[in-house]
């Protein structure tokens, strides 16, 4: 086929090449179930053919685990003869990369069958389906993701543990929790300047930079988007930018949920609201303090589906180390107002900006799948008019626990695998692919002998 099912146009590529005659190569990037960018680097002369006819890629590229190994249980490997599907450019994502020499660009792509049907195991399509369903119901989600991350030294400390990166400006070490310290940010200013420059070049509206709640931890906020698919694209692109620019400055950007055992982990909070066709915020209450039924039912749906969805929000073994009391990561399906100890926070501020801050997801989660699951949870709550229960005030970590939330990764995999809600939220193919990959990764971790086993048992049992 020659008509792009993604809506991309050859004119976009022609205009880009004309505006950037020095660009020699382009990263073409497809994001898999784990959010890992997979694809190819093509030469300048290959860009127009890519826009005209797409690019053949093996179906197995979407059936890989975190290590890039085939997961046969996905049904995407030999069950399909490892045949080719066709990837097409995502409109509006062809952008120049900052600081590359020779000059390079990147473009996101999504996967389709050879006859143009969206490929069900492509996570971007899962979010697109939920957005289409909401729009058919007269609702238009808007939102933004927050990016928390660590900047680490390339070398481990004397005990083999990761350590915070020294300031790139003057080499000053960072060993304290410099939460909200402005002066501390100055030491990383050359790196941050490159991150902002790269984001501007890519059309990503990166905003406030914060020194977060651990040595070497930072947060970068993104501008609210009226298109949640674009908000997820922003998050993926910003992670690539931070990683690339950190490498250029001699440090490592870390997007593990919990890289340092004694400090808080890194979240990927998702701020979301709903608009009607006229652009009015459906979460706004008629009188301040008397919550909109739409907002309450949305909260109810998110609370009711949180347990079976936790694998999406905490997809890796390391993800589960982030959840602990007093850690700024939620440990129960709770909601509250202006309260960071709950899972679903209603931020203080202008009533016209009323929104839900969804806090369970770690920065290691896939924003396409997080977005799809959160929107499906909201739709579920609205359809069934679910009551969220009472608001939590004060310390949410003192609130009664819930047996609906899995206690660990293994339980989360079991809950997700058997969840009819999650199957509908992600689509049957994406659900099968994602849960099969997670089961394979769990088996890999379970059979690995960790150093702590030797520390505890080698000379004692």
CSV table of C-alpha atoms in Angstrom, one decimal:
chain,number,residue,atom,x,y,z
A,1,UNK,CA,0.0,0.0,0.0
A,2,UNK,CA,1.1,3.6,-0.6
A,3,UNK,CA,-1.3,5.5,1.5
A,4,UNK,CA,0.0,5.9,5.1
A,5,UNK,CA,-2.5,4.5,7.6
A,6,UNK,CA,-0.8,6.7,10.3
A,7,UNK,CA,-1.7,9.9,8.4
A,8,UNK,CA,1.9,10.8,7.7
A,9,UNK,CA,2.6,12.7,4.4
A,10,UNK,CA,5.6,12.8,2.1
A,11,UNK,CA,5.2,16.6,2.1
A,12,UNK,CA,6.3,16.6,5.8
A,13,UNK,CA,9.5,14.8,5.0
A,14,UNK,CA,10.2,16.9,1.9
A,15,UNK,CA,9.8,20.1,4.0
A,16,UNK,CA,12.1,18.8,6.7
A,17,UNK,CA,14.9,17.8,4.3
A,18,UNK,CA,14.6,21.2,2.6
A,19,UNK,CA,14.8,23.0,5.9
A,20,UNK,CA,17.7,20.8,7.2
A,21,UNK,CA,20.1,20.2,4.3
A,22,UNK,CA,22.9,19.1,6.7
A,23,UNK,CA,21.0,16.2,8.3
A,24,UNK,CA,22.7,13.0,7.2
A,25,UNK,CA,20.9,10.3,9.2
A,26,UNK,CA,17.6,9.7,11.0
A,27,UNK,CA,16.7,7.5,13.9
A,28,UNK,CA,13.4,5.7,13.2
A,29,UNK,CA,12.0,4.6,16.6
A,30,UNK,CA,9.2,2.2,17.6
A,31,UNK,CA,8.5,1.8,21.3
A,32,UNK,CA,7.8,-1.7,22.5
A,33,UNK,CA,5.8,-3.0,25.5
A,34,UNK,CA,8.6,-1.9,27.9
A,35,UNK,CA,8.9,1.5,26.3
A,36,UNK,CA,12.3,0.7,24.8
A,37,UNK,CA,12.9,2.5,21.5
A,38,UNK,CA,13.7,-0.1,18.8
A,39,UNK,CA,14.3,0.5,15.1
A,40,UNK,CA,17.0,1.6,12.8
A,41,UNK,CA,19.2,4.5,11.7
A,42,UNK,CA,18.6,5.3,8.1
A,43,UNK,CA,20.4,7.6,5.8
A,44,UNK,CA,19.1,10.9,4.4
A,45,UNK,CA,18.2,9.4,1.0
A,46,UNK,CA,16.0,6.7,2.7
A,47,UNK,CA,13.7,9.1,4.4
A,48,UNK,CA,11.4,9.9,1.5
A,49,UNK,CA,10.9,6.2,0.6
A,50,UNK,CA,10.0,5.6,4.3
A,51,UNK,CA,7.3,8.2,4.1
A,52,UNK,CA,6.1,6.9,0.7
A,53,UNK,CA,5.9,3.2,1.5
A,54,UNK,CA,6.6,2.6,5.2
A,55,UNK,CA,9.4,0.3,6.4
A,56,UNK,CA,9.2,-3.5,6.8
A,57,UNK,CA,10.1,-4.6,10.3
A,58,UNK,CA,9.9,-8.1,11.8
A,59,UNK,CA,6.8,-8.7,13.9
A,60,UNK,CA,9.0,-10.1,16.7
A,61,UNK,CA,10.4,-6.6,17.5
A,62,UNK,CA,7.2,-6.2,19.6
A,63,UNK,CA,7.7,-9.5,21.4
A,64,UNK,CA,11.0,-8.8,23.1
A,65,UNK,CA,11.8,-8.8,26.8
A,66,UNK,CA,13.8,-6.1,28.6
A,67,UNK,CA,17.0,-7.7,27.4
A,68,UNK,CA,15.9,-7.9,23.8
A,69,UNK,CA,15.3,-11.6,23.9
A,70,UNK,CA,12.4,-13.3,22.1
A,71,UNK,CA,9.4,-14.2,24.3
A,72,UNK,CA,7.7,-17.0,22.4
A,73,UNK,CA,4.7,-16.9,24.6
A,74,UNK,CA,3.6,-13.6,23.0
A,75,UNK,CA,2.8,-15.5,19.9
A,76,UNK,CA,4.8,-12.9,17.9
A,77,UNK,CA,7.8,-15.0,17.1
A,78,UNK,CA,7.6,-18.4,15.3
A,79,UNK,CA,3.9,-18.6,15.6
A,80,UNK,CA,3.9,-15.9,13.0
A,81,UNK,CA,7.0,-17.2,11.1
A,82,UNK,CA,8.7,-14.0,12.3
A,83,UNK,CA,7.2,-12.3,9.3
A,84,UNK,CA,7.4,-8.6,8.5
A,85,UNK,CA,4.8,-6.0,9.2
A,86,UNK,CA,5.0,-2.4,8.1
A,87,UNK,CA,6.0,0.6,10.2
A,88,UNK,CA,4.9,4.0,9.3
A,89,UNK,CA,6.0,7.5,10.5
A,90,UNK,CA,4.0,9.1,13.2
A,91,UNK,CA,2.9,12.5,11.9
A,92,UNK,CA,4.5,15.5,13.5
A,93,UNK,CA,7.4,13.5,15.2
A,94,UNK,CA,10.1,14.1,12.6
A,95,UNK,CA,12.5,16.4,14.6
A,96,UNK,CA,16.2,17.4,14.4
A,97,UNK,CA,18.4,16.1,17.3
A,98,UNK,CA,20.3,18.7,19.3
A,99,UNK,CA,24.1,18.6,19.5
A,100,UNK,CA,24.7,15.8,16.9
A,101,UNK,CA,27.7,15.9,14.6
A,102,UNK,CA,27.2,15.0,11.8
A,103,UNK,CA,23.7,16.3,12.1
A,104,UNK,CA,20.9,13.7,12.8
A,105,UNK,CA,17.2,13.6,13.3
A,106,UNK,CA,14.6,11.2,14.7
A,107,UNK,CA,11.1,10.2,13.9
A,108,UNK,CA,8.7,7.9,15.8
A,109,UNK,CA,6.9,5.2,14.0
A,110,UNK,CA,4.0,2.8,14.7
A,111,UNK,CA,3.3,-0.7,13.4
A,112,UNK,CA,0.6,-1.8,11.0
A,113,UNK,CA,-0.3,-5.0,9.2
A,114,UNK,CA,0.7,-5.1,5.5
A,115,UNK,CA,-2.8,-4.0,4.6
A,116,UNK,CA,-2.8,-1.0,7.0
A,117,UNK,CA,-4.6,-2.4,10.1
A,118,UNK,CA,-3.1,-1.1,13.4
A,119,UNK,CA,-1.0,-3.9,14.9
A,120,UNK,CA,-2.5,-4.8,18.3
A,121,UNK,CA,0.8,-5.3,20.2
A,122,UNK,CA,2.0,-1.8,19.4
A,123,UNK,CA,1.4,0.1,22.7
A,124,UNK,CA,0.9,3.4,21.0
A,125,UNK,CA,-2.2,2.0,19.3
A,126,UNK,CA,-3.6,0.9,22.8
A,127,UNK,CA,-3.6,4.5,23.9
A,128,UNK,CA,-5.1,5.7,20.5
A,129,UNK,CA,-8.0,3.2,21.0
A,130,UNK,CA,-8.9,4.6,24.4
A,131,UNK,CA,-8.7,8.1,23.1
A,132,UNK,CA,-11.0,7.2,20.2
A,133,UNK,CA,-13.5,5.5,22.6
A,134,UNK,CA,-13.6,8.6,24.9
A,135,UNK,CA,-14.0,11.0,22.0
A,136,UNK,CA,-17.0,8.8,20.8
A,137,UNK,CA,-18.5,9.4,24.2
A,138,UNK,CA,-18.0,13.2,23.9
A,139,UNK,CA,-15.0,13.5,26.1
A,140,UNK,CA,-11.5,14.7,25.2
A,141,UNK,CA,-8.7,14.0,27.7
A,142,UNK,CA,-5.9,16.4,28.3
A,143,UNK,CA,-2.8,15.8,30.4
A,144,UNK,CA,0.9,15.8,31.0
A,145,UNK,CA,3.4,13.4,32.5
A,146,UNK,CA,6.1,14.4,35.1
A,147,UNK,CA,9.6,13.0,34.6
A,148,UNK,CA,11.7,12.1,37.7
A,149,UNK,CA,15.2,10.7,37.1
A,150,UNK,CA,18.6,10.3,38.7
A,151,UNK,CA,21.9,11.6,37.3
A,152,UNK,CA,24.6,9.1,38.3
A,153,UNK,CA,28.3,8.9,38.0
A,154,UNK,CA,29.5,6.5,35.3
A,155,UNK,CA,31.7,4.7,37.9
A,156,UNK,CA,30.4,2.8,40.9
A,157,UNK,CA,31.6,3.5,44.5
A,158,UNK,CA,34.0,1.3,46.5
A,159,UNK,CA,31.1,-1.0,47.4
A,160,UNK,CA,30.0,-1.4,43.8
A,161,UNK,CA,26.9,0.8,44.3
A,162,UNK,CA,25.7,3.6,42.1
A,163,UNK,CA,26.6,7.1,43.2
A,164,UNK,CA,25.3,10.5,42.3
A,165,UNK,CA,27.0,12.3,39.5
A,166,UNK,CA,29.4,15.1,40.3
A,167,UNK,CA,28.3,18.6,39.1
A,168,UNK,CA,29.2,18.9,35.4
A,169,UNK,CA,30.2,22.6,35.9
A,170,UNK,CA,32.9,22.2,38.6
A,171,UNK,CA,33.1,18.5,39.6
A,172,UNK,CA,31.6,19.1,43.0
A,173,UNK,CA,30.2,15.9,44.6
A,174,UNK,CA,26.6,15.5,45.5
A,175,UNK,CA,26.0,13.4,48.6
A,176,UNK,CA,23.1,15.1,50.3
A,177,UNK,CA,19.4,15.4,49.7
A,178,UNK,CA,19.3,18.8,48.1
A,179,UNK,CA,15.5,18.9,47.8
A,180,UNK,CA,14.3,22.1,46.0
A,181,UNK,CA,17.8,23.6,46.3
A,182,UNK,CA,18.2,26.2,43.5
A,183,UNK,CA,22.0,26.5,44.1
A,184,UNK,CA,22.4,22.8,43.7
A,185,UNK,CA,20.8,23.0,40.2
A,186,UNK,CA,23.4,25.4,39.1
A,187,UNK,CA,26.1,22.8,39.1
A,188,UNK,CA,24.3,20.9,36.4
A,189,UNK,CA,23.3,24.0,34.4
A,190,UNK,CA,25.3,23.2,31.3
A,191,UNK,CA,23.6,19.8,31.0
A,192,UNK,CA,20.2,21.3,31.8
A,193,UNK,CA,20.7,24.0,29.2
A,194,UNK,CA,21.4,21.4,26.6
A,195,UNK,CA,18.2,19.4,27.7
A,196,UNK,CA,16.1,22.6,27.3
A,197,UNK,CA,17.7,23.4,23.9
A,198,UNK,CA,17.1,19.8,22.7
A,199,UNK,CA,13.5,19.9,23.9
A,200,UNK,CA,12.8,23.2,22.2
A,201,UNK,CA,14.2,21.8,18.9
A,202,UNK,CA,12.0,18.8,19.3
A,203,UNK,CA,8.8,20.8,20.0
A,204,UNK,CA,8.6,19.5,23.6
A,205,UNK,CA,7.6,22.1,26.1
A,206,UNK,CA,9.8,21.2,29.0
A,207,UNK,CA,9.2,23.5,32.0
A,208,UNK,CA,10.2,23.5,35.6
A,209,UNK,CA,13.4,21.7,36.8
A,210,UNK,CA,13.5,20.6,40.5
A,211,UNK,CA,16.2,19.1,42.7
A,212,UNK,CA,14.2,16.2,44.1
A,213,UNK,CA,14.1,14.1,47.3
A,214,UNK,CA,17.4,12.1,46.9
A,215,UNK,CA,21.0,12.9,46.1
A,216,UNK,CA,21.3,13.2,42.3
A,217,UNK,CA,17.5,13.1,41.7
A,218,UNK,CA,15.7,15.6,39.6
A,219,UNK,CA,12.2,16.3,38.3
A,220,UNK,CA,11.3,17.9,35.0
A,221,UNK,CA,7.8,18.9,34.2
A,222,UNK,CA,6.1,19.0,30.9
A,223,UNK,CA,3.5,21.4,29.5
A,224,UNK,CA,-0.2,20.2,29.6
A,225,UNK,CA,-1.4,18.8,26.3
A,226,UNK,CA,-4.9,18.7,24.9
A,227,UNK,CA,-3.9,15.5,23.2
A,228,UNK,CA,-2.8,12.7,25.6
A,229,UNK,CA,-1.1,10.8,22.8
A,230,UNK,CA,1.1,13.8,22.3
A,231,UNK,CA,1.7,14.0,26.0
A,232,UNK,CA,3.0,10.4,26.0
A,233,UNK,CA,5.1,11.2,22.9
A,234,UNK,CA,6.6,14.1,24.8
A,235,UNK,CA,7.6,11.9,27.7
A,236,UNK,CA,9.3,9.3,25.5
A,237,UNK,CA,11.1,12.0,23.6
A,238,UNK,CA,12.2,13.8,26.8
A,239,UNK,CA,13.6,10.6,28.2
A,240,UNK,CA,15.7,10.1,25.0
A,241,UNK,CA,16.8,13.8,25.3
A,242,UNK,CA,17.9,13.5,28.9
A,243,UNK,CA,19.7,10.2,28.3
A,244,UNK,CA,21.5,11.6,25.2
A,245,UNK,CA,22.5,14.9,26.7
A,246,UNK,CA,23.7,13.3,30.0
A,247,UNK,CA,25.9,11.0,28.0
A,248,UNK,CA,27.4,14.0,26.2
A,249,UNK,CA,28.2,15.6,29.6
A,250,UNK,CA,29.9,12.4,31.0
A,251,UNK,CA,27.1,11.3,33.4
A,252,UNK,CA,24.4,8.6,33.3
A,253,UNK,CA,20.7,9.4,33.3
A,254,UNK,CA,18.9,6.7,35.2
A,255,UNK,CA,15.2,5.9,34.8
A,256,UNK,CA,15.0,3.0,37.2
A,257,UNK,CA,12.1,3.3,39.6
A,258,UNK,CA,14.3,2.7,42.6
A,259,UNK,CA,18.1,2.9,42.0
A,260,UNK,CA,19.2,3.9,45.5
A,261,UNK,CA,18.0,1.8,48.4
A,262,UNK,CA,18.0,4.5,51.2
A,263,UNK,CA,16.1,7.2,49.3
A,264,UNK,CA,12.8,7.7,47.4
A,265,UNK,CA,12.4,6.3,44.0
A,266,UNK,CA,11.3,8.1,40.7
A,267,UNK,CA,7.7,8.4,39.7
A,268,UNK,CA,6.0,9.3,36.4
A,269,UNK,CA,2.9,11.1,37.7
A,270,UNK,CA,0.2,11.6,35.2
A,271,UNK,CA,-2.0,14.7,35.4
A,272,UNK,CA,-5.3,14.2,33.5
A,273,UNK,CA,-8.5,16.1,33.0
A,274,UNK,CA,-11.5,15.7,30.7
A,275,UNK,CA,-12.9,18.3,28.3
A,276,UNK,CA,-16.2,18.5,26.5
A,277,UNK,CA,-16.3,19.2,22.8
A,278,UNK,CA,-16.4,22.9,23.6
A,279,UNK,CA,-13.2,22.7,25.6
A,280,UNK,CA,-14.8,23.0,29.0
A,281,UNK,CA,-13.2,21.1,31.9
A,282,UNK,CA,-15.7,18.4,33.0
A,283,UNK,CA,-13.9,18.0,36.4
A,284,UNK,CA,-14.7,21.6,37.5
A,285,UNK,CA,-17.2,21.7,40.3
A,286,UNK,CA,-20.2,24.1,40.1
A,287,UNK,CA,-19.3,25.4,43.5
A,288,UNK,CA,-15.7,25.1,44.8
A,289,UNK,CA,-15.4,22.3,47.4
A,290,UNK,CA,-18.5,20.4,46.1
A,291,UNK,CA,-16.9,17.9,43.8
A,292,UNK,CA,-18.2,17.3,40.3
A,293,UNK,CA,-19.8,13.9,40.0
A,294,UNK,CA,-17.7,13.4,36.9
A,295,UNK,CA,-14.5,13.9,39.0
A,296,UNK,CA,-15.8,11.6,41.8
A,297,UNK,CA,-16.8,8.8,39.4
A,298,UNK,CA,-13.5,9.0,37.6
A,299,UNK,CA,-11.7,8.6,40.9
A,300,UNK,CA,-14.0,5.7,41.7
A,301,UNK,CA,-13.1,3.9,38.5
A,302,UNK,CA,-9.4,4.4,39.0
A,303,UNK,CA,-9.6,3.1,42.6
A,304,UNK,CA,-11.7,0.1,41.6
A,305,UNK,CA,-9.3,-0.9,38.8
A,306,UNK,CA,-6.0,0.0,40.4
A,307,UNK,CA,-5.1,-3.4,41.8
A,308,UNK,CA,-5.4,-5.3,38.5
A,309,UNK,CA,-3.6,-2.5,36.7
A,310,UNK,CA,-0.5,-2.3,38.9
A,311,UNK,CA,1.6,-4.3,36.5
A,312,UNK,CA,1.3,-1.4,34.0
A,313,UNK,CA,2.3,1.1,36.6
A,314,UNK,CA,5.1,-1.0,38.2
A,315,UNK,CA,6.2,-3.3,35.3
A,316,UNK,CA,9.6,-4.5,36.6
A,317,UNK,CA,11.2,-6.3,39.6
A,318,UNK,CA,12.8,-3.0,40.6
A,319,UNK,CA,9.5,-1.1,40.4
A,320,UNK,CA,8.2,-2.8,43.5
A,321,UNK,CA,11.1,-1.5,45.6
A,322,UNK,CA,9.7,2.0,45.2
A,323,UNK,CA,6.6,1.3,47.3
A,324,UNK,CA,7.2,1.9,51.0
A,325,UNK,CA,5.6,4.0,53.7
A,326,UNK,CA,6.8,7.6,53.9
A,327,UNK,CA,8.5,7.3,50.5
A,328,UNK,CA,6.2,9.6,48.4
A,329,UNK,CA,5.0,6.6,46.5
A,330,UNK,CA,1.4,5.5,47.1
A,331,UNK,CA,0.8,2.1,48.9
A,332,UNK,CA,-3.0,2.0,48.8
A,333,UNK,CA,-5.8,2.9,46.4
A,334,UNK,CA,-6.7,6.2,48.1
A,335,UNK,CA,-7.5,9.8,47.0
A,336,UNK,CA,-7.2,13.1,48.6
A,337,UNK,CA,-6.9,16.9,48.1
A,338,UNK,CA,-3.5,18.6,48.1
A,339,UNK,CA,-2.0,15.5,49.6
A,340,UNK,CA,1.1,13.7,48.3
A,341,UNK,CA,0.6,10.6,50.5
A,342,UNK,CA,-2.3,9.3,48.4
A,343,UNK,CA,-2.5,7.5,45.1
A,344,UNK,CA,-4.9,9.9,43.4
A,345,UNK,CA,-4.3,13.6,44.3
A,346,UNK,CA,-6.5,16.5,43.5
A,347,UNK,CA,-3.9,19.4,43.3
A,348,UNK,CA,-4.7,22.7,44.9
A,349,UNK,CA,-5.0,25.7,42.6
A,350,UNK,CA,-7.3,27.3,40.1
A,351,UNK,CA,-10.6,25.5,40.0
A,352,UNK,CA,-10.6,25.8,36.2
A,353,UNK,CA,-7.5,23.6,36.1
A,354,UNK,CA,-9.1,20.9,38.2
A,355,UNK,CA,-7.5,17.5,37.4
A,356,UNK,CA,-6.4,14.2,38.9
A,357,UNK,CA,-2.7,13.5,39.6
A,358,UNK,CA,-2.3,9.8,39.1
A,359,UNK,CA,0.8,8.9,41.2
A,360,UNK,CA,1.3,5.1,41.2
A,361,UNK,CA,3.3,4.8,38.0
A,362,UNK,CA,7.1,4.7,38.2
A,363,UNK,CA,9.3,6.4,35.7
A,364,UNK,CA,10.2,3.0,34.3
A,365,UNK,CA,6.6,2.5,33.1
A,366,UNK,CA,5.4,2.8,29.5
A,367,UNK,CA,3.5,6.1,29.2
A,368,UNK,CA,1.3,4.7,26.3
A,369,UNK,CA,0.2,1.9,28.5
A,370,UNK,CA,-0.2,4.0,31.6
A,371,UNK,CA,-2.3,6.5,29.6
A,372,UNK,CA,-4.5,3.8,28.1
A,373,UNK,CA,-5.1,2.1,31.5
A,374,UNK,CA,-5.8,5.4,33.3
A,375,UNK,CA,-8.3,6.5,30.6
A,376,UNK,CA,-10.0,3.1,30.7
A,377,UNK,CA,-10.2,3.3,34.5
A,378,UNK,CA,-11.9,6.7,34.2
A,379,UNK,CA,-14.3,5.4,31.6
A,380,UNK,CA,-15.1,2.4,33.8
A,381,UNK,CA,-15.9,4.7,36.7
A,382,UNK,CA,-18.1,7.0,34.7
A,383,UNK,CA,-20.0,4.1,33.1
A,384,UNK,CA,-20.7,2.5,36.4
A,385,UNK,CA,-21.0,5.7,38.5
A,386,UNK,CA,-18.5,4.3,41.0
A,387,UNK,CA,-18.2,6.1,44.4
A,388,UNK,CA,-14.5,6.6,45.3
A,389,UNK,CA,-15.2,6.4,49.0
A,390,UNK,CA,-14.2,9.0,51.5
A,391,UNK,CA,-11.3,11.4,50.9
A,392,UNK,CA,-8.1,10.7,52.9
A,393,UNK,CA,-6.9,13.6,55.0
A,394,UNK,CA,-3.6,13.8,56.8
A,395,UNK,CA,-1.1,11.0,56.5
A,396,UNK,CA,-2.3,8.6,53.8
A,397,UNK,CA,0.3,6.1,54.9
A,398,UNK,CA,-1.8,5.6,58.1
A,399,UNK,CA,-4.9,4.8,56.1
A,400,UNK,CA,-6.1,1.2,56.3
A,401,UNK,CA,-4.4,-1.1,53.7
A,402,UNK,CA,-6.2,-2.8,50.9
A,403,UNK,CA,-6.0,-6.4,49.8
A,404,UNK,CA,-6.9,-5.3,46.3
A,405,UNK,CA,-3.4,-4.1,45.6
A,406,UNK,CA,-0.8,-6.8,44.8
A,407,UNK,CA,1.9,-7.1,47.3
A,408,UNK,CA,4.7,-7.8,44.8
A,409,UNK,CA,5.6,-8.3,41.2
A,410,UNK,CA,4.5,-11.9,41.0
A,411,UNK,CA,1.0,-11.1,42.4
A,412,UNK,CA,0.8,-8.1,40.0
A,413,UNK,CA,1.5,-10.4,37.0
A,414,UNK,CA,-1.1,-12.9,38.1
A,415,UNK,CA,-3.7,-10.1,38.7
A,416,UNK,CA,-3.0,-8.5,35.3
A,417,UNK,CA,-3.1,-11.8,33.4
A,418,UNK,CA,-6.5,-12.6,34.7
A,419,UNK,CA,-8.0,-9.1,34.4
A,420,UNK,CA,-10.9,-8.7,32.0
A,421,UNK,CA,-10.6,-4.9,32.6
A,422,UNK,CA,-7.0,-4.8,31.6
A,423,UNK,CA,-7.6,-6.9,28.5
A,424,UNK,CA,-10.3,-4.4,27.4
A,425,UNK,CA,-8.1,-1.4,28.3
A,426,UNK,CA,-5.0,-2.5,26.4
A,427,UNK,CA,-6.7,-4.7,23.7
A,428,UNK,CA,-6.5,-8.4,23.6
A,429,UNK,CA,-3.2,-8.6,21.6
A,430,UNK,CA,-1.4,-5.9,23.7
A,431,UNK,CA,-2.6,-7.6,26.9
A,432,UNK,CA,-1.3,-11.0,25.8
A,433,UNK,CA,2.0,-9.6,24.7
A,434,UNK,CA,2.6,-7.5,27.8
A,435,UNK,CA,1.7,-10.1,30.3
A,436,UNK,CA,3.7,-12.8,28.5
A,437,UNK,CA,6.8,-10.6,28.5
A,438,UNK,CA,6.4,-9.8,32.2
A,439,UNK,CA,6.0,-13.5,33.0
A,440,UNK,CA,9.2,-14.3,31.1
A,441,UNK,CA,11.1,-11.5,32.8
A,442,UNK,CA,9.9,-12.7,36.2
A,443,UNK,CA,11.2,-16.2,35.4
A,444,UNK,CA,14.5,-14.7,34.5
A,445,UNK,CA,14.8,-12.8,37.7
A,446,UNK,CA,13.5,-15.7,39.8
A,447,UNK,CA,16.3,-18.0,38.6
A,448,UNK,CA,19.1,-15.5,39.1
A,449,UNK,CA,21.1,-15.8,42.2
A,450,UNK,CA,21.5,-12.2,43.6
A,451,UNK,CA,24.5,-11.1,45.7
A,452,UNK,CA,22.3,-10.7,48.7
A,453,UNK,CA,21.8,-14.4,48.7
A,454,UNK,CA,25.5,-15.0,49.2
A,455,UNK,CA,25.7,-12.2,51.8
A,456,UNK,CA,22.9,-13.8,53.8
A,457,UNK,CA,23.4,-17.5,53.4
A,458,UNK,CA,26.8,-18.5,52.0
A,459,UNK,CA,28.5,-18.9,55.4
A,460,UNK,CA,25.4,-19.2,57.6
A,461,UNK,CA,23.1,-22.0,56.6
